[in-house]
CSV table of N, CA and C in Angstrom, one decimal:
chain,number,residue,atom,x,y,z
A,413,UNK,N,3.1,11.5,27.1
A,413,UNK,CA,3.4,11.6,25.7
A,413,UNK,C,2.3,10.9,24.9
A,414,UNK,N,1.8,11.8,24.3
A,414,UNK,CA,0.7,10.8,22.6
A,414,UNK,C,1.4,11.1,21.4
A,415,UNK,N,0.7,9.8,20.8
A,415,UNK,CA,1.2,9.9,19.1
A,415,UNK,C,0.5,11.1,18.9
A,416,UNK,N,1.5,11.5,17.7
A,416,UNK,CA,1.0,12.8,17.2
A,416,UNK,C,0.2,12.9,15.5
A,417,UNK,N,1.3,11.5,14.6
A,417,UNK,CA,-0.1,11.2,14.0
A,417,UNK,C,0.9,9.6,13.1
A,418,UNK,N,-0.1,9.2,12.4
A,418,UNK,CA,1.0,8.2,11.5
A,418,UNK,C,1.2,8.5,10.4
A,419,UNK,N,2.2,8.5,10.1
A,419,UNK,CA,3.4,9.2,9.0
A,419,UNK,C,2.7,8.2,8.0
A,420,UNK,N,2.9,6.6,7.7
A,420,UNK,CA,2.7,5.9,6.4
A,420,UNK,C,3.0,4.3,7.1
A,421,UNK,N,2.6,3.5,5.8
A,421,UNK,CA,2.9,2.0,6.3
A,421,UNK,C,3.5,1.7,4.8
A,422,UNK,N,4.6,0.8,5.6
A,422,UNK,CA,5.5,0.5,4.3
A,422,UNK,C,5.3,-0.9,3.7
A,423,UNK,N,5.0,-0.9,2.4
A,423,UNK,CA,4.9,-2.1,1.6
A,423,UNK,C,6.2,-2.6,0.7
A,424,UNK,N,6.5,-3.7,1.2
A,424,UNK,CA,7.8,-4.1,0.0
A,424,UNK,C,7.0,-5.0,-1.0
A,425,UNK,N,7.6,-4.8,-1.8
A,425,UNK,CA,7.3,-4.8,-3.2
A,425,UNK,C,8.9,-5.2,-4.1
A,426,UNK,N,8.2,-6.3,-5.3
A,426,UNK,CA,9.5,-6.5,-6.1
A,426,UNK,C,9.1,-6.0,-7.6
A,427,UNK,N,8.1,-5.5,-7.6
A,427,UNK,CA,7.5,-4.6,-9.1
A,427,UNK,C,7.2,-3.5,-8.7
A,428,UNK,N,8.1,-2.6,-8.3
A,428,UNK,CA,7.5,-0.8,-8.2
A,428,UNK,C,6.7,0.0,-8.8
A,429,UNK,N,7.2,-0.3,-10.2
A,429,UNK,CA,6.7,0.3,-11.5
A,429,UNK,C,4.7,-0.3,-10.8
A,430,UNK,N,4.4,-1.4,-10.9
A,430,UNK,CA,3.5,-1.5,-10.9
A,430,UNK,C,2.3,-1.2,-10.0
A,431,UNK,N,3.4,-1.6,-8.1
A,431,UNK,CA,2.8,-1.1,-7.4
A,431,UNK,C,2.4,0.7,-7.2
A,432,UNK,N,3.2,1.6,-7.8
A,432,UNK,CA,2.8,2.9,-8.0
A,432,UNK,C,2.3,3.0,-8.3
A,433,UNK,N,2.6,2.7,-9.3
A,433,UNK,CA,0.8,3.2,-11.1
A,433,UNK,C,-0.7,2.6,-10.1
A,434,UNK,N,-0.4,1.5,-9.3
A,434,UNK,CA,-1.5,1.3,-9.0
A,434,UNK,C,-2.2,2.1,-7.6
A,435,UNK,N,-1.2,2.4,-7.0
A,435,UNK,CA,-1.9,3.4,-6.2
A,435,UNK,C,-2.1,5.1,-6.3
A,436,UNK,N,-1.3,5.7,-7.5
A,436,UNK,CA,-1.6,6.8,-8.3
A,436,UNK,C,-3.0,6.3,-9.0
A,437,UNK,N,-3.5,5.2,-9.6
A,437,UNK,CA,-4.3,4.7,-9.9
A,437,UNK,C,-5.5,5.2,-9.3
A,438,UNK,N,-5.4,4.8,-7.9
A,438,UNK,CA,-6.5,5.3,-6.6
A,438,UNK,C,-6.6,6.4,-6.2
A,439,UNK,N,-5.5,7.0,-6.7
A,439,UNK,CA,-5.9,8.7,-6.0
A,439,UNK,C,-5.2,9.0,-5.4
A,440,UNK,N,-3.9,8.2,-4.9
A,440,UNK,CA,-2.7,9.0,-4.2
A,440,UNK,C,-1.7,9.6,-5.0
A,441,UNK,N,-0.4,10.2,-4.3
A,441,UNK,CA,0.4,11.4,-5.5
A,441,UNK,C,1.7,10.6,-5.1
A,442,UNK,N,2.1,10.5,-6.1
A,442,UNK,CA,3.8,10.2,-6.1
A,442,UNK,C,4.7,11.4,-5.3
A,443,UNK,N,5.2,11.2,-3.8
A,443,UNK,CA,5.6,12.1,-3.5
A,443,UNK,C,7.0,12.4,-3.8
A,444,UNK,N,7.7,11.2,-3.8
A,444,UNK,CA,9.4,11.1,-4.2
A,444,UNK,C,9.2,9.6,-5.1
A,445,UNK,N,10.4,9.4,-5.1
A,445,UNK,CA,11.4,7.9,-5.6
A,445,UNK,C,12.7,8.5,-5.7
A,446,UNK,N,13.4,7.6,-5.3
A,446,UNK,CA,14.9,7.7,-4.9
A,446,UNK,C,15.3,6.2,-4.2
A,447,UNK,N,17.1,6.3,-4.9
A,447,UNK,CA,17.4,4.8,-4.4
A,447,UNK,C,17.4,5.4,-2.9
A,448,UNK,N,17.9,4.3,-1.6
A,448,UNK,CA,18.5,4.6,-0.7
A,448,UNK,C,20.1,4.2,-0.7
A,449,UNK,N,20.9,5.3,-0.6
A,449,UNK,CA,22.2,4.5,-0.7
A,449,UNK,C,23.6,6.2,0.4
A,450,UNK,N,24.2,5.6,0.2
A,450,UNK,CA,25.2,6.5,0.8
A,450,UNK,C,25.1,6.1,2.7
A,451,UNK,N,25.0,7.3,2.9
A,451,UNK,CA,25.1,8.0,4.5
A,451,UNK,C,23.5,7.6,5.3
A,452,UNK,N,22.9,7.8,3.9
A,452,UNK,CA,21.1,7.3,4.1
A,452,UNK,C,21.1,5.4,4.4
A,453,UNK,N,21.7,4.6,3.7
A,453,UNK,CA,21.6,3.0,3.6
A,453,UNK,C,22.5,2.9,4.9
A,454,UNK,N,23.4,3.5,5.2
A,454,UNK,CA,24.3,3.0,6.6
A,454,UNK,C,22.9,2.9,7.4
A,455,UNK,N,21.9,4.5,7.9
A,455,UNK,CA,21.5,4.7,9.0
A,455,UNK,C,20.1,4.0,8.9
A,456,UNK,N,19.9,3.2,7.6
A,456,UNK,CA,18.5,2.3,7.4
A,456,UNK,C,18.8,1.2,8.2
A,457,UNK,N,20.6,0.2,7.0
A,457,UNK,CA,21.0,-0.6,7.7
A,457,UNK,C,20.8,-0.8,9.1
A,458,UNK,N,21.1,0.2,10.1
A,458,UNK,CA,21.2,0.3,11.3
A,458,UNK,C,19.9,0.1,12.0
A,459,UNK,N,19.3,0.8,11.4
A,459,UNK,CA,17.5,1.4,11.9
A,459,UNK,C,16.8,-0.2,11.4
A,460,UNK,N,17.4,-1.2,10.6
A,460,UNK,CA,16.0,-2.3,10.3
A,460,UNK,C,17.1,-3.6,10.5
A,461,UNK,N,18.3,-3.7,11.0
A,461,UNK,CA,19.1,-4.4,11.2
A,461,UNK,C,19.1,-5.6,10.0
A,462,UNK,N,19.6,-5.1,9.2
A,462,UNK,CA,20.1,-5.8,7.8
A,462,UNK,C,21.3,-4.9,7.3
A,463,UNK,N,22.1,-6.0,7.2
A,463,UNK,CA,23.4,-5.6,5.9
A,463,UNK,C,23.5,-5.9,4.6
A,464,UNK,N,24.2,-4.7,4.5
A,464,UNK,CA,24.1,-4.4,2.5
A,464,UNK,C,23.1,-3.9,2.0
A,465,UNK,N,22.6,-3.4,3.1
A,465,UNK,CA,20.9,-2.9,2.3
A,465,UNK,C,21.1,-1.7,0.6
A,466,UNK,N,20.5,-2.4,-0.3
A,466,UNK,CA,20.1,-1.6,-1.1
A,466,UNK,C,19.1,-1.6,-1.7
A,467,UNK,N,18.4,-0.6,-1.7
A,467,UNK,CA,16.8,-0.6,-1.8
A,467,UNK,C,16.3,1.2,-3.1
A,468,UNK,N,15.2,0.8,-3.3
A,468,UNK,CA,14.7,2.0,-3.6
A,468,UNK,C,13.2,2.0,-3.0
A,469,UNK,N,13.2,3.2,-2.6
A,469,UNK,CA,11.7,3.5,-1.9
A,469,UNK,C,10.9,4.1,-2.7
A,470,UNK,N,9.7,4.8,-2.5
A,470,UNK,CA,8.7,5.5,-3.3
A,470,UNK,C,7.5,6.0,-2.1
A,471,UNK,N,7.2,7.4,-2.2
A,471,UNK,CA,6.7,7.4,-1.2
A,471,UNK,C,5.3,8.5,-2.0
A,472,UNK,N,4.2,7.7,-1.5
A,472,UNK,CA,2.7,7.9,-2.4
A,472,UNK,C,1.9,8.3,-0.7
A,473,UNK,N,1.2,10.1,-1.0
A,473,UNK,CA,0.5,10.7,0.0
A,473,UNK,C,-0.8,10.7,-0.4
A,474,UNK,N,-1.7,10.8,0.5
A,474,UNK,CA,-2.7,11.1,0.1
A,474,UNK,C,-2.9,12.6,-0.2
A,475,UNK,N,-3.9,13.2,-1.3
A,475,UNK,CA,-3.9,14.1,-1.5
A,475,UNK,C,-4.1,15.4,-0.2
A,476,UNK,N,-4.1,16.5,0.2
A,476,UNK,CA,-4.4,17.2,0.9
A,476,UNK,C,-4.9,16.5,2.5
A,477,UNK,N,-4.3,15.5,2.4
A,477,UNK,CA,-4.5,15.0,3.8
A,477,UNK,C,-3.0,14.4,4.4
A,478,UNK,N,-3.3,13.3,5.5
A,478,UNK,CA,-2.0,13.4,6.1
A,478,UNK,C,-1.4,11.7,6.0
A,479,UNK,N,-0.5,11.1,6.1
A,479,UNK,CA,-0.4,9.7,5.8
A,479,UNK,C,-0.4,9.3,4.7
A,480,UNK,N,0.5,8.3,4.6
A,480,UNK,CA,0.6,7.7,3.2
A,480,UNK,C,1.2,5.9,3.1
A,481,UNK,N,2.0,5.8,2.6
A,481,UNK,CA,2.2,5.0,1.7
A,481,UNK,C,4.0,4.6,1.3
A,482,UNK,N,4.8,4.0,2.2
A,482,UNK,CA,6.2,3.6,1.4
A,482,UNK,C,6.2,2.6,0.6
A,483,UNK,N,6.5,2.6,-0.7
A,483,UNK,CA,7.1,1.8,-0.7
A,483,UNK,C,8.3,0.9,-1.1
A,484,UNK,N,8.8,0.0,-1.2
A,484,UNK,CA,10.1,-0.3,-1.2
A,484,UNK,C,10.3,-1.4,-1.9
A,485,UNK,N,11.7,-1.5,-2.6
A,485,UNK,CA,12.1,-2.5,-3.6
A,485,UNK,C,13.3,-2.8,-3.1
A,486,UNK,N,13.6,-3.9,-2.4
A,486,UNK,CA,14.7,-4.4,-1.9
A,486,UNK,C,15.4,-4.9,-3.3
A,487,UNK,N,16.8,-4.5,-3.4
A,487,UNK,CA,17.6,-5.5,-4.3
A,487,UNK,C,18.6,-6.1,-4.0
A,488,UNK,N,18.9,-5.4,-2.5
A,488,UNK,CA,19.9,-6.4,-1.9
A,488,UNK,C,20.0,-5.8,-0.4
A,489,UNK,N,19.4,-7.1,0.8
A,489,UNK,CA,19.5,-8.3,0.2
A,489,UNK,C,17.6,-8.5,-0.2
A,490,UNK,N,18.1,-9.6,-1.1
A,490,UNK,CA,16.5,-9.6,-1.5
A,490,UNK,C,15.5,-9.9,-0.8
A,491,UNK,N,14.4,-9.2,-1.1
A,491,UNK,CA,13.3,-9.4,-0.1
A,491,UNK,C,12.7,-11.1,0.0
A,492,UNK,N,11.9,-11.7,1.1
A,492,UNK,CA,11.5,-13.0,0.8
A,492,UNK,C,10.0,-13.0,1.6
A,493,UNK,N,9.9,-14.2,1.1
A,493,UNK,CA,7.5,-14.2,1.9
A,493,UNK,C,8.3,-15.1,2.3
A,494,UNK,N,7.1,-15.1,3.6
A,494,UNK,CA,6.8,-15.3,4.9
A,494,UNK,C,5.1,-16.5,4.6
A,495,UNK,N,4.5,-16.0,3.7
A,495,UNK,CA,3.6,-16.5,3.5
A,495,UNK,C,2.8,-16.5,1.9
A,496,UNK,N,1.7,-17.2,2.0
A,496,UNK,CA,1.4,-17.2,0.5
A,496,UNK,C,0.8,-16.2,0.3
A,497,UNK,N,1.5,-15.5,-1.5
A,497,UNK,CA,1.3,-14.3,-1.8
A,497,UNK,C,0.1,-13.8,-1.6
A,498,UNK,N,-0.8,-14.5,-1.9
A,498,UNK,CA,-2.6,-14.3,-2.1
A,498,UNK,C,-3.4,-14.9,-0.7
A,499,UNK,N,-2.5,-14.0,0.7
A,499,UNK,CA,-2.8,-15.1,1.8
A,499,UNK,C,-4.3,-14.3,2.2
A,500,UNK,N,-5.0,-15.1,2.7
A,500,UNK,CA,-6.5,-15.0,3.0
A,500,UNK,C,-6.2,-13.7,4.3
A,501,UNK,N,-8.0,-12.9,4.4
A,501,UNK,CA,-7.7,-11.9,5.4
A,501,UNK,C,-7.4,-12.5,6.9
A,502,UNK,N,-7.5,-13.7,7.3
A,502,UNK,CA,-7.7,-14.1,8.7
A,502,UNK,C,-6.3,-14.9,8.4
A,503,UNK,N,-4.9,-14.1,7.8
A,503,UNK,CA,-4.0,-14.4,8.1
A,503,UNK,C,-2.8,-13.3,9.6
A,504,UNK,N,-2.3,-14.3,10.2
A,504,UNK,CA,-1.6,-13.1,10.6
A,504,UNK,C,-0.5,-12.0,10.7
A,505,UNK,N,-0.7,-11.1,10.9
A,505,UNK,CA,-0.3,-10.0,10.5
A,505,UNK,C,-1.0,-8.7,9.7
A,506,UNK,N,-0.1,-7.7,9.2
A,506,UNK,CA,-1.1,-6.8,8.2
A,506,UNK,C,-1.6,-7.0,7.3
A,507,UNK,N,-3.0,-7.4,7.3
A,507,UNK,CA,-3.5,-8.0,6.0
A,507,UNK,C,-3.8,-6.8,4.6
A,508,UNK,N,-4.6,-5.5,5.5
A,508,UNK,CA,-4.6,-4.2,4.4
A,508,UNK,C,-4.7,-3.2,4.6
A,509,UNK,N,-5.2,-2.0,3.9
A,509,UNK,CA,-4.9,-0.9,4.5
A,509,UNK,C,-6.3,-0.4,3.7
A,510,UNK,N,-7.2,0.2,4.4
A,510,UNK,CA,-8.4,1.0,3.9
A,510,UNK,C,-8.3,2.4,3.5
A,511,UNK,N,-9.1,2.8,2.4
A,511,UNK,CA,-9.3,4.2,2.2
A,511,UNK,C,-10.6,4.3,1.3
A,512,UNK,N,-11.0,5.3,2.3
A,512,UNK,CA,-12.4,5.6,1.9
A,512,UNK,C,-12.4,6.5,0.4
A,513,UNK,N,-13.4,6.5,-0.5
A,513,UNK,CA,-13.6,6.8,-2.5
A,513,UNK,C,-14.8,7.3,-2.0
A,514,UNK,N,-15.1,8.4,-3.1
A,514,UNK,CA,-16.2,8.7,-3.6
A,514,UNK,C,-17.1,7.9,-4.4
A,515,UNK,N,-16.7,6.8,-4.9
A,515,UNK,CA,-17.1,6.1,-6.2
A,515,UNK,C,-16.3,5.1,-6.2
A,516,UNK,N,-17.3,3.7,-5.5
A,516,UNK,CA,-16.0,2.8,-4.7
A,516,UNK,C,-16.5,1.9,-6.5
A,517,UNK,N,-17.4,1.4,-7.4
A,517,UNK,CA,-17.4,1.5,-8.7
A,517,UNK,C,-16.4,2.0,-9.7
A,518,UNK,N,-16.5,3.0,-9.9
A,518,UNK,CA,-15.2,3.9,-10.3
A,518,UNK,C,-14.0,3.4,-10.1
A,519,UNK,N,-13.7,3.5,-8.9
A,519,UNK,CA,-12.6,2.6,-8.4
A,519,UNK,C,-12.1,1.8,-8.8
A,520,UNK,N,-12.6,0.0,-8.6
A,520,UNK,CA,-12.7,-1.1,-8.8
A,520,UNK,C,-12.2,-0.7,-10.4
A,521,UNK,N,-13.0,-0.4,-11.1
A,521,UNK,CA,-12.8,-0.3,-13.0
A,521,UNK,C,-11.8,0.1,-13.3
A,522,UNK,N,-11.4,1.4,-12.4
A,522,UNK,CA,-9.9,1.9,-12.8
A,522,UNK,C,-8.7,1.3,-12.7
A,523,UNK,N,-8.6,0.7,-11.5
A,523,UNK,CA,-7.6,0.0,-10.8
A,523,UNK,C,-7.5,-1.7,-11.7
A,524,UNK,N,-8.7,-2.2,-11.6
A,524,UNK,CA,-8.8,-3.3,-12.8
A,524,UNK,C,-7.6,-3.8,-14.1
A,525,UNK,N,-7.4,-2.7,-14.8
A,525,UNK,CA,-6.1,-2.7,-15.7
A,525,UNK,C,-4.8,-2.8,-14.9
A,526,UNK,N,-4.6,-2.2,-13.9
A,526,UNK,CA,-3.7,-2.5,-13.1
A,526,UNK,C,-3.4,-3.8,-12.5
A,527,UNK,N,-4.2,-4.5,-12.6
A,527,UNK,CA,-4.3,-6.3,-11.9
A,527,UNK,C,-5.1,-6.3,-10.5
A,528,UNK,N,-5.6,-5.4,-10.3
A,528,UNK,CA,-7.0,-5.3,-9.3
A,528,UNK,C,-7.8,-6.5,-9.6
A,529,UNK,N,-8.5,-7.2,-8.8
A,529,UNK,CA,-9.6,-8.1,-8.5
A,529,UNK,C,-10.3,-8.3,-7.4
A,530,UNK,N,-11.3,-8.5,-7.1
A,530,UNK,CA,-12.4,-8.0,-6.4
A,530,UNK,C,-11.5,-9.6,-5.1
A,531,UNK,N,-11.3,-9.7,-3.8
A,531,UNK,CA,-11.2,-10.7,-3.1
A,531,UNK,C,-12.4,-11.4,-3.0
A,532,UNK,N,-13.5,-10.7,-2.7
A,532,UNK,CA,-15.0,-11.5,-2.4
A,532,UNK,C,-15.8,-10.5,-3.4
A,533,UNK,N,-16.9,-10.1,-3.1
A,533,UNK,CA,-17.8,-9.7,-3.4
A,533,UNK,C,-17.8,-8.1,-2.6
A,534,UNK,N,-18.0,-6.5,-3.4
A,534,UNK,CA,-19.1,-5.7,-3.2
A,534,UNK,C,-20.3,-5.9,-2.4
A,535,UNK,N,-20.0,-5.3,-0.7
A,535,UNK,CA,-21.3,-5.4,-0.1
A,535,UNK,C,-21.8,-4.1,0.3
A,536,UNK,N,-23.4,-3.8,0.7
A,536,UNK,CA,-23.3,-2.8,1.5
A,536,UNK,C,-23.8,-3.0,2.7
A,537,UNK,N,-23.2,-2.1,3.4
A,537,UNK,CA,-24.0,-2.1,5.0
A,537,UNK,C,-25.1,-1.2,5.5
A,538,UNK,N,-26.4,-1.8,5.6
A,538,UNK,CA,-27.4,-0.8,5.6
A,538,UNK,C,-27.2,0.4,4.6
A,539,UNK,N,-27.2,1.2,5.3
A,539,UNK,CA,-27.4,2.8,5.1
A,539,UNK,C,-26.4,3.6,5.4
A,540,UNK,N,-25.2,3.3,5.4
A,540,UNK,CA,-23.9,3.4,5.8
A,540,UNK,C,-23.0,3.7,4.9
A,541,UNK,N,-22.7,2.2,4.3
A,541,UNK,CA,-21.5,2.1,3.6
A,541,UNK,C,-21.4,1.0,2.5
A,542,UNK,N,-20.7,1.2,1.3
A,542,UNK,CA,-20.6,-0.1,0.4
A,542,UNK,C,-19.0,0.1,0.5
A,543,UNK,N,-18.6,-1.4,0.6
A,543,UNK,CA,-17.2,-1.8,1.0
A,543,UNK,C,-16.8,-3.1,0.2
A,544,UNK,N,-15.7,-3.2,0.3
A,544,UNK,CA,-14.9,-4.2,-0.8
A,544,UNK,C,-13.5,-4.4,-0.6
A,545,UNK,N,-12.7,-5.4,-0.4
A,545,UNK,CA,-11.8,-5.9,-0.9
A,545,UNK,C,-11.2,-5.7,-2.0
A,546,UNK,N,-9.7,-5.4,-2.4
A,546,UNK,CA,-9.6,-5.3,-3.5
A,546,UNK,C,-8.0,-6.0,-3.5
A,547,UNK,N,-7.6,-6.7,-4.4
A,547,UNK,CA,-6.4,-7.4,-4.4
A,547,UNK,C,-5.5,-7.0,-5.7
A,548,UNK,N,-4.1,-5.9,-5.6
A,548,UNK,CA,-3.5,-5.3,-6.7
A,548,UNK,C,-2.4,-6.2,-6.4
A,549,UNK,N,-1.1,-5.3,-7.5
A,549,UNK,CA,0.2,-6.2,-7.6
A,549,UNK,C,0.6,-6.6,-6.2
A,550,UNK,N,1.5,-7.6,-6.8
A,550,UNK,CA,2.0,-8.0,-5.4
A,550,UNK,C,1.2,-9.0,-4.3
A,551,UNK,N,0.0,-9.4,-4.8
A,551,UNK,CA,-0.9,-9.5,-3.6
A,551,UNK,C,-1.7,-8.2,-2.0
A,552,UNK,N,-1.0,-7.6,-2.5
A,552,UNK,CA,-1.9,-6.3,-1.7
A,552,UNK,C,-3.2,-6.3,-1.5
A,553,UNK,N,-3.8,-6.3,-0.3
A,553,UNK,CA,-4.8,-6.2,-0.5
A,553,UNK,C,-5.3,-4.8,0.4
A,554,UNK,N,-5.9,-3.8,-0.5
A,554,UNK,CA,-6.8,-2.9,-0.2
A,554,UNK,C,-8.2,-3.0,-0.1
A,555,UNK,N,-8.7,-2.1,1.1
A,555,UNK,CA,-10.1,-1.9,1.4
A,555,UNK,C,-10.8,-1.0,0.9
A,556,UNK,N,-11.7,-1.1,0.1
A,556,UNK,CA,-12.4,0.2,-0.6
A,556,UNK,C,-13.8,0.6,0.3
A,557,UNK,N,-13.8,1.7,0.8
A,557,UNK,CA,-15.1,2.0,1.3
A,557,UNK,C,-16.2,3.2,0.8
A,558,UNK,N,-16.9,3.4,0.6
A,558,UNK,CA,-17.7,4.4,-0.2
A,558,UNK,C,-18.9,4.8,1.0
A,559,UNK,N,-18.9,6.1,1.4
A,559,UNK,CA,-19.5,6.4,2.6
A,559,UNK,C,-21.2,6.5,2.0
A,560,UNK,N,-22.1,6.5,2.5
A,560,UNK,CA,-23.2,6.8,1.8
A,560,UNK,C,-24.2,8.0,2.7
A,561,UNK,N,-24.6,8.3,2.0
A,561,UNK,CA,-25.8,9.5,2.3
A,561,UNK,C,-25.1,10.6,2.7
């Protein structure tokens, strides 16, 4: 048996509004939003072993490709950190999730109004690639890569 591919990685979030806009910001598509509740919240409940779950999800694809993006607004029971919001990359666990831009410049400016900030500095690698950190709502931190030549 092999994986056949990965569907998305889920981010909770307690500002949806924001975290959307900012990854429609980058170039992904609002695929849905919807609460979870009914027949759907029993077989979450079940599936993430929490009671009372009520949540709303949002689910952001990349354009004409495959993989995306959940994400989720716990309101009950409420979501909690584990660690500090703005935790450094050499924390453990999932620190970010990369995707490659045409115009990793572009990028950075756009997302900026959003509450983007650079974590370090804009580097490049040789002849390769210019790459970056980028830190939106929530403390998220995305990877921006810009392929070159």
């Amino acid at each position: 048996m092999t994986i056949q591919r990965m569907d998305n990685v889920l981010i909770v979030v307690d500002d949806l509004d924001a975290a959307i806009a900012f990854f429609v910001e980058l170039g992904m598509e609002l695929e849905g939003r919807a609460p979870i509740e009914g027949r759907w919240a029993e077989q979450a409940e079940r599936v993430i072993g929490l009671n009372g779950v009520r949540q709303e999800v949002a689910m952001l694809r990349i354009p004409g490709g495959v993989g995306g993006i959940e994400l989720a607004k716990f309101h009950t029971p409420k979501a909690i950190s584990t660690e500090p919001k703005d935790a450094p990359a050499n924390t453990l666990g999932i620190r970010r999730v990369m995707f490659v831009v045409d115009d990793i410049e572009d990028v950075i400016a756009r997302l900026r109004p959003h509450g983007a900030e650079l974590v370090g500095t804009l580097e490049q690698y040789e002849d390769s690639y210019r790459i970056c950190y980028v830190r939106g709502p929530e403390g998220i931190v995305v990877a921006l890569a810009q392929q070159l030549g």
